């Protein structure tokens, strides 16, 4: 396992400390790292999709300790002096927010010597069994248990293949039946279309014949009326004479 011990420096107030030169630059870097740490803590507490671990070396070092798979303990040191009230409140705010981070510690899986020796013994026994089978040389250069296992697997695969072939033949037969039914339906549909066309043609001919008959009938009626009128006129003239 790994144990990390990190001493987080407090925020530096340059105006109060009077730092100059390199100490002022170092104070600025400390404040920047603490600001990034605060953003990381806020992102974890608020369950934001992006956590800015890579924005500073400090947060990259603490990545597993903040929301990772390790156990983390934070010790906040504060001052009882009223002159340090701002630093005290800031530290307590950090500790309160960090307390709400949820880690998921996991036990490191360490392989013991006993486990390693058991695995090695199993492998040695397996190799010895294979060597014995090869020395006997009875045509099968594998341990009987493995050979039988291979035979059983081969039989299972053959059975699966036969089942798949039977299923495929059944599907093929169903497909041929559907194709035959489709062909018969298509022929029936074509025959119905031909009959419909013939019926339409016959109906058209009958309509034309009916139209011709109606014209002849109308002409006959006209001629009959004319003859009736002439006959009536002739009878009338005969009576007058």
PDB file of C-alpha atoms in Angstrom:
ATOM      1  CA  UNK A   1       0.000   0.000   0.000  1.00  0.00           C
ATOM      2  CA  UNK A   2       0.900   3.681  -0.184  1.00  0.00           C
ATOM      3  CA  UNK A   3       0.784   6.300   2.556  1.00  0.00           C
ATOM      4  CA  UNK A   4       0.688   9.991   1.583  1.00  0.00           C
ATOM      5  CA  UNK A   5       1.375  12.730   4.121  1.00  0.00           C
ATOM      6  CA  UNK A   6       0.731  16.260   2.825  1.00  0.00           C
ATOM      7  CA  UNK A   7       1.261  19.464   4.799  1.00  0.00           C
ATOM      8  CA  UNK A   8      -1.029  22.114   3.323  1.00  0.00           C
ATOM      9  CA  UNK A   9       0.348  25.609   3.904  1.00  0.00           C
ATOM     10  CA  UNK A  10      -2.115  28.264   5.012  1.00  0.00           C
ATOM     11  CA  UNK A  11      -3.194  31.065   2.718  1.00  0.00           C
ATOM     12  CA  UNK A  12      -0.673  33.893   2.628  1.00  0.00           C
ATOM     13  CA  UNK A  13      -1.788  37.513   3.070  1.00  0.00           C
ATOM     14  CA  UNK A  14       1.057  39.436   1.459  1.00  0.00           C
ATOM     15  CA  UNK A  15      -0.154  42.721   2.836  1.00  0.00           C
ATOM     16  CA  UNK A  16       0.056  41.435   6.417  1.00  0.00           C
ATOM     17  CA  UNK A  17       3.160  39.291   6.086  1.00  0.00           C
ATOM     18  CA  UNK A  18       5.157  41.896   4.183  1.00  0.00           C
ATOM     19  CA  UNK A  19       6.730  39.224   1.948  1.00  0.00           C
ATOM     20  CA  UNK A  20       9.035  40.479  -0.794  1.00  0.00           C
ATOM     21  CA  UNK A  21      10.860  38.945  -3.775  1.00  0.00           C
ATOM     22  CA  UNK A  22      10.937  35.144  -3.845  1.00  0.00           C
ATOM     23  CA  UNK A  23       8.802  34.837  -0.715  1.00  0.00           C
ATOM     24  CA  UNK A  24       6.095  36.964  -2.372  1.00  0.00           C
ATOM     25  CA  UNK A  25       6.219  34.777  -5.501  1.00  0.00           C
ATOM     26  CA  UNK A  26       6.034  31.620  -3.362  1.00  0.00           C
ATOM     27  CA  UNK A  27       3.046  33.050  -1.461  1.00  0.00           C
ATOM     28  CA  UNK A  28       1.263  33.663  -4.765  1.00  0.00           C
ATOM     29  CA  UNK A  29       1.861  30.061  -5.879  1.00  0.00           C
ATOM     30  CA  UNK A  30       0.566  28.750  -2.529  1.00  0.00           C
ATOM     31  CA  UNK A  31      -2.599  30.831  -2.833  1.00  0.00           C
ATOM     32  CA  UNK A  32      -3.118  29.619  -6.423  1.00  0.00           C
ATOM     33  CA  UNK A  33      -2.769  25.949  -5.371  1.00  0.00           C
ATOM     34  CA  UNK A  34      -5.176  26.426  -2.470  1.00  0.00           C
ATOM     35  CA  UNK A  35      -7.652  28.144  -4.797  1.00  0.00           C
ATOM     36  CA  UNK A  36      -7.501  25.179  -7.208  1.00  0.00           C
ATOM     37  CA  UNK A  37      -7.921  22.784  -4.270  1.00  0.00           C
ATOM     38  CA  UNK A  38     -11.029  24.715  -3.238  1.00  0.00           C
ATOM     39  CA  UNK A  39     -12.470  24.377  -6.751  1.00  0.00           C
ATOM     40  CA  UNK A  40     -11.770  20.623  -6.729  1.00  0.00           C
ATOM     41  CA  UNK A  41     -13.487  20.216  -3.343  1.00  0.00           C
ATOM     42  CA  UNK A  42     -16.491  22.246  -4.558  1.00  0.00           C
ATOM     43  CA  UNK A  43     -16.752  20.153  -7.761  1.00  0.00           C
ATOM     44  CA  UNK A  44     -16.694  16.904  -5.782  1.00  0.00           C
ATOM     45  CA  UNK A  45     -19.225  18.070  -3.207  1.00  0.00           C
ATOM     46  CA  UNK A  46     -21.591  19.413  -5.915  1.00  0.00           C
ATOM     47  CA  UNK A  47     -21.112  16.233  -8.059  1.00  0.00           C
ATOM     48  CA  UNK A  48     -20.050  18.242 -11.104  1.00  0.00           C
ATOM     49  CA  UNK A  49     -19.102  16.231 -14.233  1.00  0.00           C
ATOM     50  CA  UNK A  50     -15.609  17.778 -14.489  1.00  0.00           C
ATOM     51  CA  UNK A  51     -13.165  17.965 -11.588  1.00  0.00           C
ATOM     52  CA  UNK A  52     -10.095  20.192 -12.287  1.00  0.00           C
ATOM     53  CA  UNK A  53      -7.437  17.874 -10.792  1.00  0.00           C
ATOM     54  CA  UNK A  54      -4.839  18.802 -13.427  1.00  0.00           C
ATOM     55  CA  UNK A  55      -4.866  22.530 -12.818  1.00  0.00           C
ATOM     56  CA  UNK A  56      -2.160  22.278 -10.133  1.00  0.00           C
ATOM     57  CA  UNK A  57       0.465  19.810  -8.890  1.00  0.00           C
ATOM     58  CA  UNK A  58      -1.154  19.763  -5.460  1.00  0.00           C
ATOM     59  CA  UNK A  59      -4.546  18.547  -6.704  1.00  0.00           C
ATOM     60  CA  UNK A  60      -2.878  15.995  -8.998  1.00  0.00           C
ATOM     61  CA  UNK A  61      -1.020  14.550  -5.981  1.00  0.00           C
ATOM     62  CA  UNK A  62      -4.226  14.484  -3.941  1.00  0.00           C
ATOM     63  CA  UNK A  63      -6.422  13.010  -6.722  1.00  0.00           C
ATOM     64  CA  UNK A  64      -6.723   9.570  -5.094  1.00  0.00           C
ATOM     65  CA  UNK A  65      -7.253  11.133  -1.670  1.00  0.00           C
ATOM     66  CA  UNK A  66     -10.110  13.352  -2.901  1.00  0.00           C
ATOM     67  CA  UNK A  67     -12.963  11.191  -4.169  1.00  0.00           C
ATOM     68  CA  UNK A  68     -10.665   8.249  -4.935  1.00  0.00           C
ATOM     69  CA  UNK A  69     -10.198   4.767  -3.509  1.00  0.00           C
ATOM     70  CA  UNK A  70      -8.154   5.661  -0.418  1.00  0.00           C
ATOM     71  CA  UNK A  71      -8.920   6.552   3.177  1.00  0.00           C
ATOM     72  CA  UNK A  72      -8.288  10.239   3.851  1.00  0.00           C
ATOM     73  CA  UNK A  73      -7.949  12.100   7.145  1.00  0.00           C
ATOM     74  CA  UNK A  74      -7.724  15.906   7.315  1.00  0.00           C
ATOM     75  CA  UNK A  75      -6.488  17.820  10.376  1.00  0.00           C
ATOM     76  CA  UNK A  76      -7.426  21.507  10.460  1.00  0.00           C
ATOM     77  CA  UNK A  77      -5.314  23.740  12.743  1.00  0.00           C
ATOM     78  CA  UNK A  78      -6.815  27.073  13.796  1.00  0.00           C
ATOM     79  CA  UNK A  79      -5.811  29.944  16.047  1.00  0.00           C
ATOM     80  CA  UNK A  80      -7.800  31.129  19.076  1.00  0.00           C
ATOM     81  CA  UNK A  81      -6.667  34.703  18.455  1.00  0.00           C
ATOM     82  CA  UNK A  82      -9.312  37.177  17.257  1.00  0.00           C
ATOM     83  CA  UNK A  83      -6.708  38.676  14.958  1.00  0.00           C
ATOM     84  CA  UNK A  84      -6.710  35.470  12.864  1.00  0.00           C
ATOM     85  CA  UNK A  85     -10.495  35.159  12.566  1.00  0.00           C
ATOM     86  CA  UNK A  86     -10.440  35.324   8.767  1.00  0.00           C
ATOM     87  CA  UNK A  87      -7.845  32.527   8.448  1.00  0.00           C
ATOM     88  CA  UNK A  88      -9.714  30.467  11.059  1.00  0.00           C
ATOM     89  CA  UNK A  89     -13.049  30.803   9.223  1.00  0.00           C
ATOM     90  CA  UNK A  90     -11.398  29.965   5.890  1.00  0.00           C
ATOM     91  CA  UNK A  91      -9.763  26.850   7.353  1.00  0.00           C
ATOM     92  CA  UNK A  92     -12.998  25.674   8.972  1.00  0.00           C
ATOM     93  CA  UNK A  93     -14.858  26.249   5.689  1.00  0.00           C
ATOM     94  CA  UNK A  94     -12.255  24.106   3.879  1.00  0.00           C
ATOM     95  CA  UNK A  95     -12.592  21.332   6.462  1.00  0.00           C
ATOM     96  CA  UNK A  96     -16.413  21.440   6.390  1.00  0.00           C
ATOM     97  CA  UNK A  97     -16.568  21.153   2.597  1.00  0.00           C
ATOM     98  CA  UNK A  98     -13.873  18.465   2.454  1.00  0.00           C
ATOM     99  CA  UNK A  99     -15.808  16.428   5.043  1.00  0.00           C
ATOM    100  CA  UNK A 100     -18.658  16.017   2.521  1.00  0.00           C
ATOM    101  CA  UNK A 101     -16.441  14.300  -0.084  1.00  0.00           C
ATOM    102  CA  UNK A 102     -17.284  10.610  -0.499  1.00  0.00           C
ATOM    103  CA  UNK A 103     -14.359   8.238  -1.041  1.00  0.00           C
ATOM    104  CA  UNK A 104     -14.688   4.544  -1.944  1.00  0.00           C
ATOM    105  CA  UNK A 105     -11.786   2.787  -0.204  1.00  0.00           C
ATOM    106  CA  UNK A 106     -10.800  -0.646  -1.523  1.00  0.00           C
ATOM    107  CA  UNK A 107      -8.611  -3.298   0.064  1.00  0.00           C
ATOM    108  CA  UNK A 108      -5.435  -3.959  -1.895  1.00  0.00           C
ATOM    109  CA  UNK A 109      -5.423  -7.541  -3.140  1.00  0.00           C
ATOM    110  CA  UNK A 110      -2.055  -8.898  -2.034  1.00  0.00           C
ATOM    111  CA  UNK A 111      -1.191 -12.402  -3.217  1.00  0.00           C
ATOM    112  CA  UNK A 112       0.245 -14.325  -0.297  1.00  0.00           C
ATOM    113  CA  UNK A 113       3.137 -16.742  -0.550  1.00  0.00           C
ATOM    114  CA  UNK A 114       0.814 -19.649   0.255  1.00  0.00           C
ATOM    115  CA  UNK A 115      -1.440 -18.746  -2.681  1.00  0.00           C
ATOM    116  CA  UNK A 116       1.541 -18.447  -5.030  1.00  0.00           C
ATOM    117  CA  UNK A 117       2.917 -21.847  -3.900  1.00  0.00           C
ATOM    118  CA  UNK A 118      -0.528 -23.470  -4.403  1.00  0.00           C
ATOM    119  CA  UNK A 119      -0.736 -22.119  -7.964  1.00  0.00           C
ATOM    120  CA  UNK A 120       2.810 -23.241  -8.761  1.00  0.00           C
ATOM    121  CA  UNK A 121       2.081 -26.724  -7.368  1.00  0.00           C
ATOM    122  CA  UNK A 122      -1.026 -26.971  -9.536  1.00  0.00           C
ATOM    123  CA  UNK A 123       0.925 -26.003 -12.648  1.00  0.00           C
ATOM    124  CA  UNK A 124       3.711 -28.507 -11.820  1.00  0.00           C
ATOM    125  CA  UNK A 125       1.168 -31.312 -11.341  1.00  0.00           C
ATOM    126  CA  UNK A 126      -0.452 -30.431 -14.660  1.00  0.00           C
ATOM    127  CA  UNK A 127       2.896 -30.479 -16.464  1.00  0.00           C
ATOM    128  CA  UNK A 128       3.841 -33.792 -14.858  1.00  0.00           C
ATOM    129  CA  UNK A 129       0.553 -35.339 -15.987  1.00  0.00           C
ATOM    130  CA  UNK A 130       1.139 -34.138 -19.549  1.00  0.00           C
ATOM    131  CA  UNK A 131       4.730 -35.444 -19.499  1.00  0.00           C
ATOM    132  CA  UNK A 132       3.592 -38.849 -18.244  1.00  0.00           C
ATOM    133  CA  UNK A 133       0.975 -39.092 -20.993  1.00  0.00           C
ATOM    134  CA  UNK A 134       3.561 -38.200 -23.609  1.00  0.00           C
ATOM    135  CA  UNK A 135       6.078 -40.773 -22.322  1.00  0.00           C
ATOM    136  CA  UNK A 136       3.496 -43.567 -22.464  1.00  0.00           C
ATOM    137  CA  UNK A 137       2.989 -42.729 -26.148  1.00  0.00           C
ATOM    138  CA  UNK A 138      -0.209 -44.690 -26.725  1.00  0.00           C
ATOM    139  CA  UNK A 139      -1.287 -42.393 -29.550  1.00  0.00           C
ATOM    140  CA  UNK A 140      -2.780 -39.706 -27.318  1.00  0.00           C
ATOM    141  CA  UNK A 141      -0.199 -37.217 -26.093  1.00  0.00           C
ATOM    142  CA  UNK A 142      -2.539 -35.517 -23.662  1.00  0.00           C
ATOM    143  CA  UNK A 143      -3.782 -36.459 -20.203  1.00  0.00           C
ATOM    144  CA  UNK A 144      -6.844 -38.656 -20.395  1.00  0.00           C
ATOM    145  CA  UNK A 145      -8.986 -36.116 -18.541  1.00  0.00           C
ATOM    146  CA  UNK A 146      -8.116 -33.385 -21.029  1.00  0.00           C
ATOM    147  CA  UNK A 147      -8.581 -35.704 -23.992  1.00  0.00           C
ATOM    148  CA  UNK A 148     -12.004 -36.757 -22.731  1.00  0.00           C
ATOM    149  CA  UNK A 149     -12.868 -33.114 -22.122  1.00  0.00           C
ATOM    150  CA  UNK A 150     -11.857 -32.289 -25.685  1.00  0.00           C
ATOM    151  CA  UNK A 151     -13.925 -35.189 -27.007  1.00  0.00           C
ATOM    152  CA  UNK A 152     -16.942 -34.043 -25.007  1.00  0.00           C
ATOM    153  CA  UNK A 153     -16.516 -30.498 -26.317  1.00  0.00           C
ATOM    154  CA  UNK A 154     -16.197 -31.835 -29.875  1.00  0.00           C
ATOM    155  CA  UNK A 155     -19.381 -33.890 -29.443  1.00  0.00           C
ATOM    156  CA  UNK A 156     -21.182 -30.845 -28.086  1.00  0.00           C
ATOM    157  CA  UNK A 157     -20.034 -28.767 -31.048  1.00  0.00           C
ATOM    158  CA  UNK A 158     -21.151 -31.457 -33.499  1.00  0.00           C
ATOM    159  CA  UNK A 159     -24.533 -31.628 -31.796  1.00  0.00           C
ATOM    160  CA  UNK A 160     -24.824 -27.853 -32.008  1.00  0.00           C
ATOM    161  CA  UNK A 161     -23.855 -27.968 -35.677  1.00  0.00           C
ATOM    162  CA  UNK A 162     -26.465 -30.641 -36.402  1.00  0.00           C
ATOM    163  CA  UNK A 163     -29.110 -28.630 -34.578  1.00  0.00           C
ATOM    164  CA  UNK A 164     -28.199 -25.503 -36.542  1.00  0.00           C
ATOM    165  CA  UNK A 165     -28.252 -27.436 -39.829  1.00  0.00           C
ATOM    166  CA  UNK A 166     -31.688 -28.862 -39.010  1.00  0.00           C
ATOM    167  CA  UNK A 167     -32.945 -25.397 -38.122  1.00  0.00           C
ATOM    168  CA  UNK A 168     -31.475 -24.000 -41.337  1.00  0.00           C
ATOM    169  CA  UNK A 169     -33.132 -26.748 -43.413  1.00  0.00           C
ATOM    170  CA  UNK A 170     -36.463 -26.016 -41.723  1.00  0.00           C
ATOM    171  CA  UNK A 171     -36.085 -22.305 -42.461  1.00  0.00           C
ATOM    172  CA  UNK A 172     -35.136 -23.132 -46.060  1.00  0.00           C
ATOM    173  CA  UNK A 173     -38.244 -25.349 -46.411  1.00  0.00           C
ATOM    174  CA  UNK A 174     -40.430 -22.584 -44.997  1.00  0.00           C
ATOM    175  CA  UNK A 175     -38.844 -20.119 -47.403  1.00  0.00           C
ATOM    176  CA  UNK A 176     -39.545 -22.429 -50.370  1.00  0.00           C
ATOM    177  CA  UNK A 177     -43.183 -22.845 -49.245  1.00  0.00           C
ATOM    178  CA  UNK A 178     -43.561 -19.093 -48.993  1.00  0.00           C
ATOM    179  CA  UNK A 179     -41.995 -18.648 -52.431  1.00  0.00           C
ATOM    180  CA  UNK A 180     -44.392 -21.248 -53.883  1.00  0.00           C
ATOM    181  CA  UNK A 181     -47.400 -19.582 -52.247  1.00  0.00           C
ATOM    182  CA  UNK A 182     -46.210 -16.214 -53.479  1.00  0.00           C
ATOM    183  CA  UNK A 183     -45.897 -17.601 -57.026  1.00  0.00           C
ATOM    184  CA  UNK A 184     -49.405 -19.077 -56.899  1.00  0.00           C
ATOM    185  CA  UNK A 185     -50.829 -15.836 -55.502  1.00  0.00           C
ATOM    186  CA  UNK A 186     -49.039 -13.865 -58.195  1.00  0.00           C
ATOM    187  CA  UNK A 187     -50.440 -16.093 -60.950  1.00  0.00           C
ATOM    188  CA  UNK A 188     -53.934 -15.823 -59.459  1.00  0.00           C
ATOM    189  CA  UNK A 189     -53.602 -12.057 -59.300  1.00  0.00           C
ATOM    190  CA  UNK A 190     -52.445 -11.895 -62.922  1.00  0.00           C
ATOM    191  CA  UNK A 191     -55.395 -14.097 -63.985  1.00  0.00           C
ATOM    192  CA  UNK A 192     -57.804 -11.831 -62.103  1.00  0.00           C
ATOM    193  CA  UNK A 193     -56.269  -8.804 -63.801  1.00  0.00           C
ATOM    194  CA  UNK A 194     -56.727 -10.442 -67.223  1.00  0.00           C
ATOM    195  CA  UNK A 195     -60.351 -11.312 -66.417  1.00  0.00           C
ATOM    196  CA  UNK A 196     -60.962  -7.765 -65.217  1.00  0.00           C
ATOM    197  CA  UNK A 197     -59.527  -6.352 -68.441  1.00  0.00           C
ATOM    198  CA  UNK A 198     -61.706  -8.730 -70.511  1.00  0.00           C
ATOM    199  CA  UNK A 199     -64.789  -7.791 -68.489  1.00  0.00           C
ATOM    200  CA  UNK A 200     -64.076  -4.111 -68.988  1.00  0.00           C
ATOM    201  CA  UNK A 201     -63.686  -4.660 -72.739  1.00  0.00           C
ATOM    202  CA  UNK A 202     -67.000  -6.593 -72.907  1.00  0.00           C
ATOM    203  CA  UNK A 203     -68.720  -3.889 -70.868  1.00  0.00           C
ATOM    204  CA  UNK A 204     -67.367  -1.217 -73.207  1.00  0.00           C
ATOM    205  CA  UNK A 205     -68.695  -3.137 -76.249  1.00  0.00           C
ATOM    206  CA  UNK A 206     -72.114  -3.542 -74.630  1.00  0.00           C
ATOM    207  CA  UNK A 207     -72.226   0.146 -73.769  1.00  0.00           C
ATOM    208  CA  UNK A 208     -71.458   1.016 -77.394  1.00  0.00           C
ATOM    209  CA  UNK A 209     -74.161  -1.424 -78.615  1.00  0.00           C
ATOM    210  CA  UNK A 210     -76.642   0.065 -76.143  1.00  0.00           C
ATOM    211  CA  UNK A 211     -75.825   3.560 -77.312  1.00  0.00           C
ATOM    212  CA  UNK A 212     -76.360   2.513 -80.954  1.00  0.00           C
ATOM    213  CA  UNK A 213     -79.675   0.837 -80.067  1.00  0.00           C
ATOM    214  CA  UNK A 214     -80.839   3.951 -78.236  1.00  0.00           C
ATOM    215  CA  UNK A 215     -80.020   6.083 -81.289  1.00  0.00           C
ATOM    216  CA  UNK A 216     -81.930   3.684 -83.625  1.00  0.00           C
ATOM    217  CA  UNK A 217     -84.871   3.641 -81.214  1.00  0.00           C
ATOM    218  CA  UNK A 218     -84.971   7.395 -81.083  1.00  0.00           C
ATOM    219  CA  UNK A 219     -84.840   7.630 -84.868  1.00  0.00           C
ATOM    220  CA  UNK A 220     -87.645   5.023 -85.153  1.00  0.00           C
ATOM    221  CA  UNK A 221     -89.787   6.957 -82.697  1.00  0.00           C
ATOM    222  CA  UNK A 222     -89.283  10.119 -84.751  1.00  0.00           C
ATOM    223  CA  UNK A 223     -90.275   8.344 -87.976  1.00  0.00           C
ATOM    224  CA  UNK A 224     -93.322   6.818 -86.253  1.00  0.00           C
ATOM    225  CA  UNK A 225     -94.467  10.238 -85.071  1.00  0.00           C
ATOM    226  CA  UNK A 226     -94.062  11.644 -88.558  1.00  0.00           C
ATOM    227  CA  UNK A 227     -96.081   8.763 -90.117  1.00  0.00           C
ATOM    228  CA  UNK A 228     -98.773   9.117 -87.463  1.00  0.00           C
ATOM    229  CA  UNK A 229     -99.053  12.823 -88.195  1.00  0.00           C
ATOM    230  CA  UNK A 230     -99.324  12.194 -91.948  1.00  0.00           C
ATOM    231  CA  UNK A 231    -101.955   9.464 -91.395  1.00  0.00           C
ATOM    232  CA  UNK A 232    -103.978  11.739 -89.161  1.00  0.00           C
ATOM    233  CA  UNK A 233    -103.805  14.539 -91.699  1.00  0.00           C
ATOM    234  CA  UNK A 234    -104.873  12.140 -94.491  1.00  0.00           C
ATOM    235  CA  UNK A 235    -107.926  10.903 -92.515  1.00  0.00           C
ATOM    236  CA  UNK A 236    -108.904  14.458 -91.765  1.00  0.00           C
ATOM    237  CA  UNK A 237    -108.756  15.426 -95.460  1.00  0.00           C
ATOM    238  CA  UNK A 238    -110.766  12.332 -96.442  1.00  0.00           C
ATOM    239  CA  UNK A 239    -113.505  13.197 -94.001  1.00  0.00           C
ATOM    240  CA  UNK A 240    -113.778  16.708 -95.374  1.00  0.00           C
ATOM    241  CA  UNK A 241    -114.251  15.365 -98.888  1.00  0.00           C
TER     242      UNK A 241
END
